[in-house]
Coordinates of C-alpha atoms and ligand atoms in Angstrom, one line a residue:
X202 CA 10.8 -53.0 -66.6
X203 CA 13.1 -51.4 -63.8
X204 CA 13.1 -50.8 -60.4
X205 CA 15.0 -49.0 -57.7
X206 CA 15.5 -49.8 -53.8
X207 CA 17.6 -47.7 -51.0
X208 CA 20.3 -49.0 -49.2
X209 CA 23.0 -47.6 -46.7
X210 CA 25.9 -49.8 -48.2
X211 CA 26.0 -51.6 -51.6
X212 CA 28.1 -54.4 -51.6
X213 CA 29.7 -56.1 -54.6
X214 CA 30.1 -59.6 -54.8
X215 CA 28.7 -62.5 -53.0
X216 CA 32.0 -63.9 -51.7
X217 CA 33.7 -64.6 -48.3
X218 CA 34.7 -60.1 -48.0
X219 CA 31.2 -59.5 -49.2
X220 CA 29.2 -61.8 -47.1
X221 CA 31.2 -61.1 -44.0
X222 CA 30.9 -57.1 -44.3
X223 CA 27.1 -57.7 -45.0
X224 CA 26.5 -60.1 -41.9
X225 CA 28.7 -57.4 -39.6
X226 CA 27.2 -54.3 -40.6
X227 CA 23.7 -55.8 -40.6
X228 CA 24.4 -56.9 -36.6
X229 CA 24.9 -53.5 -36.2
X230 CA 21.9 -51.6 -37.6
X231 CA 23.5 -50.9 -40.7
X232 CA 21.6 -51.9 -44.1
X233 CA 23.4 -53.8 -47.0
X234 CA 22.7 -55.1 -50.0
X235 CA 24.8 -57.6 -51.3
X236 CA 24.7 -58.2 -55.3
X237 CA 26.4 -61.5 -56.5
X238 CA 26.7 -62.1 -60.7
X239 CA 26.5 -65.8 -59.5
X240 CA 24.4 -68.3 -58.3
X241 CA 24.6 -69.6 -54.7
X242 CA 25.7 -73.2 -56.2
X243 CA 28.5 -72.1 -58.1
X244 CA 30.0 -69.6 -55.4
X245 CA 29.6 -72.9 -53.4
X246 CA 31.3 -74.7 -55.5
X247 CA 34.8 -73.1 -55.8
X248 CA 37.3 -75.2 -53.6
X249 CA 39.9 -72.5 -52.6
X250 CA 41.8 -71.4 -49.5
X251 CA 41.5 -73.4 -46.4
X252 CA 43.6 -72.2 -43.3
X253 CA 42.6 -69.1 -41.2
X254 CA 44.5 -67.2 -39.0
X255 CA 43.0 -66.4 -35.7
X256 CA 41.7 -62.9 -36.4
X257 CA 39.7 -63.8 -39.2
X258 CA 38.3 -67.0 -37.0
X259 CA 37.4 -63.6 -34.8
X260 CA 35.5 -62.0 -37.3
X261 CA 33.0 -65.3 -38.0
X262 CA 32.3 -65.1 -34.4
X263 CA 31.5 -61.4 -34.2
X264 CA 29.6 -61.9 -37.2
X265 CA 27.8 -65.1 -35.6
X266 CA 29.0 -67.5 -38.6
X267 CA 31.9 -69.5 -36.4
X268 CA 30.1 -72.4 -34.4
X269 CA 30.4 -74.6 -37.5
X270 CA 34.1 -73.5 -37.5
X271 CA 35.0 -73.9 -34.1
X272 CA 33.5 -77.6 -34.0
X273 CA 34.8 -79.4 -37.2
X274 CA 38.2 -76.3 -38.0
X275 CA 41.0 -77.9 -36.9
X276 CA 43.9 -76.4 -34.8
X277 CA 47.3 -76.7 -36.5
X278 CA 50.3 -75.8 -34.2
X279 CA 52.8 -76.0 -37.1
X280 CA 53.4 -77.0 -40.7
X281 CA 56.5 -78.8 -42.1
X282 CA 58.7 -77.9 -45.0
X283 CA 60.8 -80.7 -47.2
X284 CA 63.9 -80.5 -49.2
X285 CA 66.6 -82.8 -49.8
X286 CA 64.2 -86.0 -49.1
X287 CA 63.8 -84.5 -45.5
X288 CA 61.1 -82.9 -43.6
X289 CA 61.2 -80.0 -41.0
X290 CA 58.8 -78.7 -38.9
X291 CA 58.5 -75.1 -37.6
X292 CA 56.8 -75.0 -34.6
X293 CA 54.4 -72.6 -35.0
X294 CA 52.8 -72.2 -31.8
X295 CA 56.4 -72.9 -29.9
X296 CA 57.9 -69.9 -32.0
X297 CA 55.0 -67.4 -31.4
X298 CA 54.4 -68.0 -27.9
X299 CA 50.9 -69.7 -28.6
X300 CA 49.5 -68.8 -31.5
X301 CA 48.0 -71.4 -34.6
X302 CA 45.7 -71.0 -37.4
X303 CA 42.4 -73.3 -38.0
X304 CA 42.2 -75.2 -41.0
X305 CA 38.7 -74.8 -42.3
X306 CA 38.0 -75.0 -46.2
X307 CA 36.8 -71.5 -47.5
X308 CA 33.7 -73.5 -48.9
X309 CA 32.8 -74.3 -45.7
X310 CA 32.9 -70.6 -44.3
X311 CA 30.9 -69.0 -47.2
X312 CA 28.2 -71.9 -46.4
X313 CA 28.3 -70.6 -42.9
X314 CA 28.3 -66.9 -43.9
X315 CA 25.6 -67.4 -46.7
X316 CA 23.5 -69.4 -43.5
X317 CA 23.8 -66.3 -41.1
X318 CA 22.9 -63.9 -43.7
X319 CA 19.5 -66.1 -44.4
X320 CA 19.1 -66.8 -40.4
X321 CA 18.7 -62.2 -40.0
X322 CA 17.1 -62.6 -43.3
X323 CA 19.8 -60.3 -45.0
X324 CA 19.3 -59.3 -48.9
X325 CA 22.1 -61.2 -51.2
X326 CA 20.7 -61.0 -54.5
X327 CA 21.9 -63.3 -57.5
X328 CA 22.5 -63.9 -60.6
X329 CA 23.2 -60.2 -60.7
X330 CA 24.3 -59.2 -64.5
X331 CA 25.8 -56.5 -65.7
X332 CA 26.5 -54.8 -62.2
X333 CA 27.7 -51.3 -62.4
X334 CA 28.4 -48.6 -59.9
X335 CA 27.8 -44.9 -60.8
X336 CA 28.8 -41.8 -59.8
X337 CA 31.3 -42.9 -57.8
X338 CA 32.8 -40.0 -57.3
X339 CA 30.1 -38.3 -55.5
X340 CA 27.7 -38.2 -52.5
X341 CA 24.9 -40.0 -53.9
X342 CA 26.3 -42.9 -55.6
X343 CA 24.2 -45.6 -57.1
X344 CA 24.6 -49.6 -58.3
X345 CA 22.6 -51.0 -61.5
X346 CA 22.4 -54.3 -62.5
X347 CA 20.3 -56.9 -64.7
X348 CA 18.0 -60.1 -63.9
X349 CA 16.7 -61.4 -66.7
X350 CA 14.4 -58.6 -68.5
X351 CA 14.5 -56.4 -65.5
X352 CA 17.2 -53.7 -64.4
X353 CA 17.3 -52.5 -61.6
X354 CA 19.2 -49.6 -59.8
X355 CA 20.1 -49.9 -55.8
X356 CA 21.1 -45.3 -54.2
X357 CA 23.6 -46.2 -51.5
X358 CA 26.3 -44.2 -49.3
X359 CA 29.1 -46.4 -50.1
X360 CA 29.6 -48.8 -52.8
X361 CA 32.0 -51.6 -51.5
X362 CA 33.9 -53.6 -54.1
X363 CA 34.1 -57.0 -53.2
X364 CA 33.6 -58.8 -56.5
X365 CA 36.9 -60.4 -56.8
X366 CA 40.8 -59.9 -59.0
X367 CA 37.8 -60.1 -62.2
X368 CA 35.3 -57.8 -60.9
X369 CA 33.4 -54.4 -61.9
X370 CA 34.6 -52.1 -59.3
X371 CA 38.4 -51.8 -59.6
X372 CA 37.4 -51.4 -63.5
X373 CA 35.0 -49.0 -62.8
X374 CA 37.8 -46.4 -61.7
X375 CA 39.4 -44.0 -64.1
X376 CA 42.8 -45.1 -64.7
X377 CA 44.7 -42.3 -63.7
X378 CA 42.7 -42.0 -60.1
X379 CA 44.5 -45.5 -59.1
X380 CA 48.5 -47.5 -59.8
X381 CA 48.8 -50.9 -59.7
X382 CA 51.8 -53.1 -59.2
X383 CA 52.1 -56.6 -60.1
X384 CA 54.2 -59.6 -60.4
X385 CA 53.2 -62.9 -62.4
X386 CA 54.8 -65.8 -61.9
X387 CA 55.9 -68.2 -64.7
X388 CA 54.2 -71.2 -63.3
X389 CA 50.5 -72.3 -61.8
X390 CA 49.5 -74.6 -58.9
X391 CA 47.8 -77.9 -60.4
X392 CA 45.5 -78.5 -57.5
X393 CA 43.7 -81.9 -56.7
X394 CA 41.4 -82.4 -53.7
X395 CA 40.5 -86.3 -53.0
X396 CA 38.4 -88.2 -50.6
X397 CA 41.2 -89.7 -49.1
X398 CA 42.8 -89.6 -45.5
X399 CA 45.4 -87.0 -46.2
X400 CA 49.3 -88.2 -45.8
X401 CA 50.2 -85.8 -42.7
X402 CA 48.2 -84.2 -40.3
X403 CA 50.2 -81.0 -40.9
X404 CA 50.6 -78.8 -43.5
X405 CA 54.0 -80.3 -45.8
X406 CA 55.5 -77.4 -48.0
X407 CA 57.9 -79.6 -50.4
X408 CA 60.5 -77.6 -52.4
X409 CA 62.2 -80.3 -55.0
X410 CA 64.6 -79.6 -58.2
X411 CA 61.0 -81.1 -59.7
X412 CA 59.1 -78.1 -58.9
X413 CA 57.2 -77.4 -55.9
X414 CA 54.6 -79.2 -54.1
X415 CA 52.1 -78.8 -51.3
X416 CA 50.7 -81.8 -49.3
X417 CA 47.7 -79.5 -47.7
X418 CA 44.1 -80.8 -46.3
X419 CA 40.6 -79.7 -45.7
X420 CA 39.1 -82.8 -43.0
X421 CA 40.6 -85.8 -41.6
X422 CA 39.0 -87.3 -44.3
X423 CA 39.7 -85.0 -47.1
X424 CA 42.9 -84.2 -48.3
X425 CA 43.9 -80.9 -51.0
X426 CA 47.4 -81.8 -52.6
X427 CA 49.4 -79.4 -55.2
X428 CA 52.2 -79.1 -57.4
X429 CA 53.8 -76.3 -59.3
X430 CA 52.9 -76.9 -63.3
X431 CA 54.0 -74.9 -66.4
X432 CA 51.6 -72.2 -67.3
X433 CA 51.0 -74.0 -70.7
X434 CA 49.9 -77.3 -68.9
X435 CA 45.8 -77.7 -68.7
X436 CA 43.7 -80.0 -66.1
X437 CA 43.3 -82.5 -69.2
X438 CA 47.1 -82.9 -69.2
X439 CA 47.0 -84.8 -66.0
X440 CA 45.5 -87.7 -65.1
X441 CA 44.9 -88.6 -61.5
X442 CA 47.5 -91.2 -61.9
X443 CA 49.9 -89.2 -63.4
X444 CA 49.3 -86.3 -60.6
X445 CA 49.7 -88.6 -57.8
X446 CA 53.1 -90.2 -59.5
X447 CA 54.8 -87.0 -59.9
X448 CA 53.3 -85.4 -56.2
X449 CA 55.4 -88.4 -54.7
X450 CA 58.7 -87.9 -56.6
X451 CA 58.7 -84.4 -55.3
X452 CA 58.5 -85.7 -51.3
X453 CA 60.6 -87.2 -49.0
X454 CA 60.4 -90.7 -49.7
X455 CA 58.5 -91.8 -46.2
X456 CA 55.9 -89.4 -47.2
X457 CA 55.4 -90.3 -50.7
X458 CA 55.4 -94.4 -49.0
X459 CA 52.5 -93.3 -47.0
X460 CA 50.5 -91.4 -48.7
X461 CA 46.9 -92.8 -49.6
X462 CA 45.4 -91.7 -52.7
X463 CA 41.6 -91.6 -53.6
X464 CA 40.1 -90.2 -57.1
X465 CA 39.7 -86.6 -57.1
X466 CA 36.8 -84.5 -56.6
X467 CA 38.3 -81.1 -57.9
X468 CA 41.2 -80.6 -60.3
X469 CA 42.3 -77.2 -61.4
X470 CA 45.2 -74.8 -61.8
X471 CA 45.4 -71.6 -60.5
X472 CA 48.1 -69.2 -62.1
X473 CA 50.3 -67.1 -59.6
X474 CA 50.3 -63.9 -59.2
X475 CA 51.4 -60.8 -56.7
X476 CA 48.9 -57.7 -57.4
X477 CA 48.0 -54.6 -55.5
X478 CA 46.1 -51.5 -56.5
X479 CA 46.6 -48.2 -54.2
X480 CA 44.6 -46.6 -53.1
X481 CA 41.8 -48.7 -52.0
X482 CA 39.2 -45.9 -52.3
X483 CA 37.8 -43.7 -55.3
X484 CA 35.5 -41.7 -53.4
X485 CA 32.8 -43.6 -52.2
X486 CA 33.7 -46.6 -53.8
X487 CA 36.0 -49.0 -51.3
X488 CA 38.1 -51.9 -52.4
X489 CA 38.4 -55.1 -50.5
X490 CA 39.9 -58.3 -50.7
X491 CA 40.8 -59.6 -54.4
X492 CA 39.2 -57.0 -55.9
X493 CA 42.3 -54.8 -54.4
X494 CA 45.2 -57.7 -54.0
X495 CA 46.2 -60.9 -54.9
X496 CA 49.0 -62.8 -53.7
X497 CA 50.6 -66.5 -54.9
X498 CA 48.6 -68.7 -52.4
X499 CA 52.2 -70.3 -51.1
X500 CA 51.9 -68.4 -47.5
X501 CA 47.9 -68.8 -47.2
X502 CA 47.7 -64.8 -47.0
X503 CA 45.0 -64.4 -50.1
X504 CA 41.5 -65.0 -47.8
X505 CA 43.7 -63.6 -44.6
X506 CA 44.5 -60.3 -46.4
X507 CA 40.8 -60.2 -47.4
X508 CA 39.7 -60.2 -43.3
X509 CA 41.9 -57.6 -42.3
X510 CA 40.2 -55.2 -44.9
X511 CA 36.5 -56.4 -43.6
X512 CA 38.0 -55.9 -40.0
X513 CA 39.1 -51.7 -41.0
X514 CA 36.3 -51.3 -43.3
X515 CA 33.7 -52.8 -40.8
X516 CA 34.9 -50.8 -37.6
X517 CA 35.3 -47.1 -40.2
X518 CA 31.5 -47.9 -41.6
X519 CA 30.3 -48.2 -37.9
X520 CA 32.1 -45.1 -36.5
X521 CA 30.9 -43.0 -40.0
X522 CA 26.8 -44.3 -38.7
X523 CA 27.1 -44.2 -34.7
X524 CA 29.7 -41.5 -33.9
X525 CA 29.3 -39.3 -37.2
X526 CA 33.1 -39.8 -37.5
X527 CA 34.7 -40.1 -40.9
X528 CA 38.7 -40.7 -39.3
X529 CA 38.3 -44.8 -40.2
X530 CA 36.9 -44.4 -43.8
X531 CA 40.1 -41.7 -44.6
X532 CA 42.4 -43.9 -43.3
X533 CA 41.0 -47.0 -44.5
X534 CA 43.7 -47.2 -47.7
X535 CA 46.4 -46.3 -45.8
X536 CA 45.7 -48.7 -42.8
X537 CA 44.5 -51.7 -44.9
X538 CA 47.7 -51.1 -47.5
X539 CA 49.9 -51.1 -44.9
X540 CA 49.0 -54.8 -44.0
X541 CA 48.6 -55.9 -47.6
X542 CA 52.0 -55.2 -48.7
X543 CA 53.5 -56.9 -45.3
X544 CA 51.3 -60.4 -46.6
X545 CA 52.7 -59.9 -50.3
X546 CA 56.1 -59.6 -49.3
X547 CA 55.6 -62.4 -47.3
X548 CA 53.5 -64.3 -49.9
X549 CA 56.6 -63.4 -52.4
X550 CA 59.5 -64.9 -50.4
X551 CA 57.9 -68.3 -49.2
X552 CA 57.5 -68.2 -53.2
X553 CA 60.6 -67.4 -54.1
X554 CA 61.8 -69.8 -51.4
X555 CA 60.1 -73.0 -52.0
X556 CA 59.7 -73.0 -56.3
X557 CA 61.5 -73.7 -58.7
X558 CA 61.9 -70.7 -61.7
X559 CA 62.9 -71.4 -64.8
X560 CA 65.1 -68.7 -65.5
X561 CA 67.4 -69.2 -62.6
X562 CA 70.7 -68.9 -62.9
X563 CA 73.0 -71.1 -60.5
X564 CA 73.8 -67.9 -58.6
X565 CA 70.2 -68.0 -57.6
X566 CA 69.6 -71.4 -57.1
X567 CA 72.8 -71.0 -54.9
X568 CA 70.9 -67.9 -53.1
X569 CA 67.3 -69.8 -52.9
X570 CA 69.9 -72.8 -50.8
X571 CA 71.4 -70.8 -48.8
X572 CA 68.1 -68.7 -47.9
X573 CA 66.7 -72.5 -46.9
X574 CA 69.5 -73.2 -45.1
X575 CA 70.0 -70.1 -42.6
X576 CA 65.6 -70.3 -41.9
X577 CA 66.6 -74.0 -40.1
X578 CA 70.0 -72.4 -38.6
X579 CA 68.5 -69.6 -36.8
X580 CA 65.3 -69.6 -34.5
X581 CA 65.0 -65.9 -35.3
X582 CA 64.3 -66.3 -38.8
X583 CA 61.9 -69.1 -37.9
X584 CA 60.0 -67.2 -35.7
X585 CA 60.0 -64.0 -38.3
X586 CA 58.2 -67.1 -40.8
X587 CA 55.7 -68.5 -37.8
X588 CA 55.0 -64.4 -36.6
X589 CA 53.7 -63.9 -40.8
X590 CA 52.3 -67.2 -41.1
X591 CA 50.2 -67.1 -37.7
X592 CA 48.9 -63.7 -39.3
X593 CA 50.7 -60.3 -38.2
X594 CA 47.4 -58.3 -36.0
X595 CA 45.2 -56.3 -37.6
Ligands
FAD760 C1 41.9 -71.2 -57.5 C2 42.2 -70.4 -56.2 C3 42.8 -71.0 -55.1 C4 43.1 -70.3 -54.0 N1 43.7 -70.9 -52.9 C5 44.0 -70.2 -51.8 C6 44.6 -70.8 -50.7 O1 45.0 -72.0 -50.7 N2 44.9 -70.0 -49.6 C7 44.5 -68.7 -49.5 O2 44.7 -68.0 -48.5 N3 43.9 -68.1 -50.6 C8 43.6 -68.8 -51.7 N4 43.0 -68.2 -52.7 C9 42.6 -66.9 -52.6 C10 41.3 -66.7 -51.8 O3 40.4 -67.7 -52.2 C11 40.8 -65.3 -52.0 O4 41.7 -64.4 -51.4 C12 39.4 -65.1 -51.5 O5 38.4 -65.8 -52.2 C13 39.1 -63.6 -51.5 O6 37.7 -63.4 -51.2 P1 36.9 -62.3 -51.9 O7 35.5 -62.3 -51.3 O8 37.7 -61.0 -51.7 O9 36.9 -62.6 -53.4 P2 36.2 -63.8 -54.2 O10 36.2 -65.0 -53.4 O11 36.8 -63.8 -55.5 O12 34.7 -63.3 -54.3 C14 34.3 -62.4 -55.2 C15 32.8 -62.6 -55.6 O13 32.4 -61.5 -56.4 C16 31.6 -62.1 -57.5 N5 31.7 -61.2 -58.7 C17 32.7 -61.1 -59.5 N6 32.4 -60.2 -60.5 C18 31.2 -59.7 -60.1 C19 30.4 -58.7 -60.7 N7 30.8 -58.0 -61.8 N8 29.2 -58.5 -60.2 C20 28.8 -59.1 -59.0 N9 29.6 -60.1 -58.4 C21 30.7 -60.3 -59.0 C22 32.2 -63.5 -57.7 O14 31.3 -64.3 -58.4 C23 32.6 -63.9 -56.3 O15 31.5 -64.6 -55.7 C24 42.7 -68.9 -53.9 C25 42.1 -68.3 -55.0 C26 41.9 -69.0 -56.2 C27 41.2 -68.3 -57.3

C-alpha cells in the first residue's frame, strides 16, 4: 500500500525546531508537515535543556505556545559559579542592563508546542520509519517514509531537517557538498533530576579538582543536578546515594549542608561534544538545530542555538511565500552560522573553564586558574559572560 500527500514545507523531526517552525509557518498560511520517527510519549519523555533566553521565550509567544511559560517559567536574574569552597554570583541582569533568561524545562515547551499544533489542528505524524528525503537537490523534492505496512511519499518545496545530531537529513547530503568540525570531550554529564526542593534558587556552576558539577532546577519543587563522569562510567554505576555523596564533595560546603535530596526520577549521561556542519543548506534541504550543531550543554546554548535558526528560517520561508523574495533562504547559512559559532565558542570556554580534563598539564591547570580568577577581577569580562549567557540577539 502507498500513498502520497502535498505539502509546501516538509519538516523533519517532531522536536522543539520542528514543532516550533510548523506552529509559525502554519500562523502564517503556510502548510507543514511535520514527520516524527517517534511517538508523542517518548519525545515527551526526554528530560533535557531547561533555561531560555528571552528571544526564544519570543518565539513561543509569536507561535501562541508561551502562556504556560510565562505563568509557571521562572525569571532568573543571575547564576552563581563555585570554586575553592566559595560561591560567586554574576549578576546577570545588573551586567546586561536588564536582561534574564526563564527557566522552563524543554519537556514542558514541546507539551506546549505539541498542544498548539493540535489546538490549529496541524499534521505531526508519528512513528514515522524509515524517513527519507529525495531529490534534494532539485525543485521538486519529495519525503518518504514507513508506518507499519504502508509507505507513503509527502512532494514539498523545502525539506527542513530538524530530526536531531542522529537524524536522516544531515546524512542524506553527499559528503563532499558539506565540512564538519567537531570537538569531543573526554568526559559526560551524569545527570539526575529528583522531586526535591532544589538547594539554590539560582543556577550553581561548581568547578572542583573532583570534576565539575552543576546544581541546576526545573520547578520550585523539582530540582536537575549534574556532575562531570568518565566516559566509561554507565547510569548503573551510580546509585542515588552514591550520586548525591559525590555532588556534595564537589560544593562549597554550605551548599552541600543544605541541600535536600529526594529519589530520582531521571538518571542519564549525556557525552560532550562541540559539532557544526557548514553550510546549513543542500539545495532545498535546510538544516536546523541539532541536526546542524551541537554544543557541550555547560553555557545552556544547545536549545538557544536551535531558536535562532527557527527565527532566520521562519522569517526567509515567509518572505520566499508573501513577497516572492528568495534574499532570507540564500542567506539563511551564512546568517544562522554566524550565531552558531559565537554560542560554540562560548559553549567551549565555560567548558574549558569550569571542568576538569584529564590530560592537563599544570601549565593549564595554571591557565584554567588564572582564567577564573581575572572573570571575578574585571566587570568587563563578566559582562562579556552575562552578554553570551543572556543570549547575544538574533
Ligand atoms: C541528554 C541531553 C541533555 C541536554 N541538556 C541541555 C541543557 O541542559 N541545555 C541546553 O541548552 N541544551 C541541552 N541539550 C540540547 C537540547 O536539548 C537540544 O539542543 C534541543 O533538543 C535541540 O532541539 P531539536 O529540535 O533541534 O532536536 P531534538 O530535540 O533532538 O529533536 C529531533 C527530533 O527528531 C526526531 N528524529 C530523529 N531522527 C529522525 C528521523 N530519521 N525521522 C524522523 N524524526 C527523527 C527525534 O526523535 C526528535 O524528536 C541537551 C541534549 C541532550 C541530548
Amino acid at each position: 500500500m502507498s500513498s502520497a500527500t502535498k505539502t509546501q514545507v516538509g519538516i523533519i523531526g517532531g522536536g522543539p525546531s520542528g514543532l516550533l517552525l510548523s506552529q509559525l509557518l502554519h500562523l502564517r498560511g503556510i502548510e507543514t508537515i511535520v514527520l516524527e520517527k517517534h511517538s508523542r510519549e517518548y519525545v515527551l519523555g526526554r528530560i533535557r535543556a531547561g533555561v531560555l533566553e528571552h528571544g526564544f521565550a519570543a518565539l513561543m509567544r509569536e507561535a501562541q505556545a508561551g502562556d504556560r511559560m510565562d505563568r509557571e517559567g521562572q525569571i532568573h536574574e543571575g547564576f552563581y559559579i563555585a570554586h575553592d569552597g566559595i560561591r560567586q554570583r554574576v549578576d546577570l541582569k545588573a551586567l546586561t542592563g536588564g536582561n534574564t533568561v526563564i527557566v522552563y524545562g524543554q519537556t514542558e515547551l514541546t507539551r506546549d508546542l505539541y498542544e498548539g499544533r493540535d489546538r490549529l489542528g496541524g499534521v505531526v505524524i508519528h512513528n514515522a520509519e524509515d524517513v527519507q528525503p529525495h531529490d534534494i537537490d532539485t525543485s521538486r523534492p519529495y519525503v518518504t517514509y514507513r508506518q507499519g505496512d504502508e509507505t507513503a511519499r509527502i512532494d514539498c518545496n523545502f525539506v527542513i531537517g530538524c530530526d536531531g545530531f542522529h537524524g536522516v537529513s544531515r546524512q542524506s547530503i553527499p559528503k563532499d557538498g558539506i565540512r564538519t568540525f567537531e570537538r569531543v570531550y573526554p568526559f559526560g554529564w551524569l545527570g539526575v533530576l529528583s522531586r526535591a526542593r532544589p538547594v539554590s534558587p539560582e543556577l550553581i556552576y561548581a568547578k572542583h579538582e573532583r570534576g565539575f558539577a552543576l546544581c541546576s532546577l526545573r520547578s520550585p519543587t523539582l530540582s536537575r543536578y549534574y556532575i562531570q563522569v568518565p566516559l566509561t562510567d554507565t547510569v548503573d554505576d551510580w546509585s542515588d546515594e552514591q550520586f548525591f555523596d559525590e555532588l556534595r564533595r564537589r560544593l562549597p560546603g554550605d551548599v552541600s549542608e543544605a541541600m535536600i535530596t529526594g529519589p530520582s526520577i531521571e538518571k542519564s549521561i549525556a557525552p560532550l561534544r562541540s559539532f557544526v556542519v557548514e553550510p546549513m543548506r543542500y539545495g532545498n534541504l535546510f538544516l536546523a538545530g541539532d541536526a546542524a550543531h551541537i554544543v557541550p550543554p555547560t553555557g545552556a546554548r544547545g536549545l538557544n542555538s536551535a531558536a535562532s535558526d527557527i527565527y532566520y528560517l521562519y522569517h526567509a520561508l515567509v518572505d520566499h511565500y508573501t513577497k516572492r523574495d528568495d534574499s532570507g533562504l540564500e542567506n539563511y547559512s551564512r546568517r544562522a552560522l554566524t550565531r552558531v559559532w559565537k554560542g560554540q565558542r562560548f559553549s567551549w570556554w565555560m567548558t574549558t573553564l569550569l571542568h576538569r580534563f584529564p590530560d592537563n598539564s599544570p601549565f593549564d591547570q595554571r591557565l584554567q586558574e588564572t582564567d577564573l580568577a581575572y572573570l571575578f577581577s574585571s566587570q568587563r569580562a563578566l559582562a562579556s559572560l552575562a552578554e553570551n549567557y543572556v543570549g547575544l540577539p538574533f
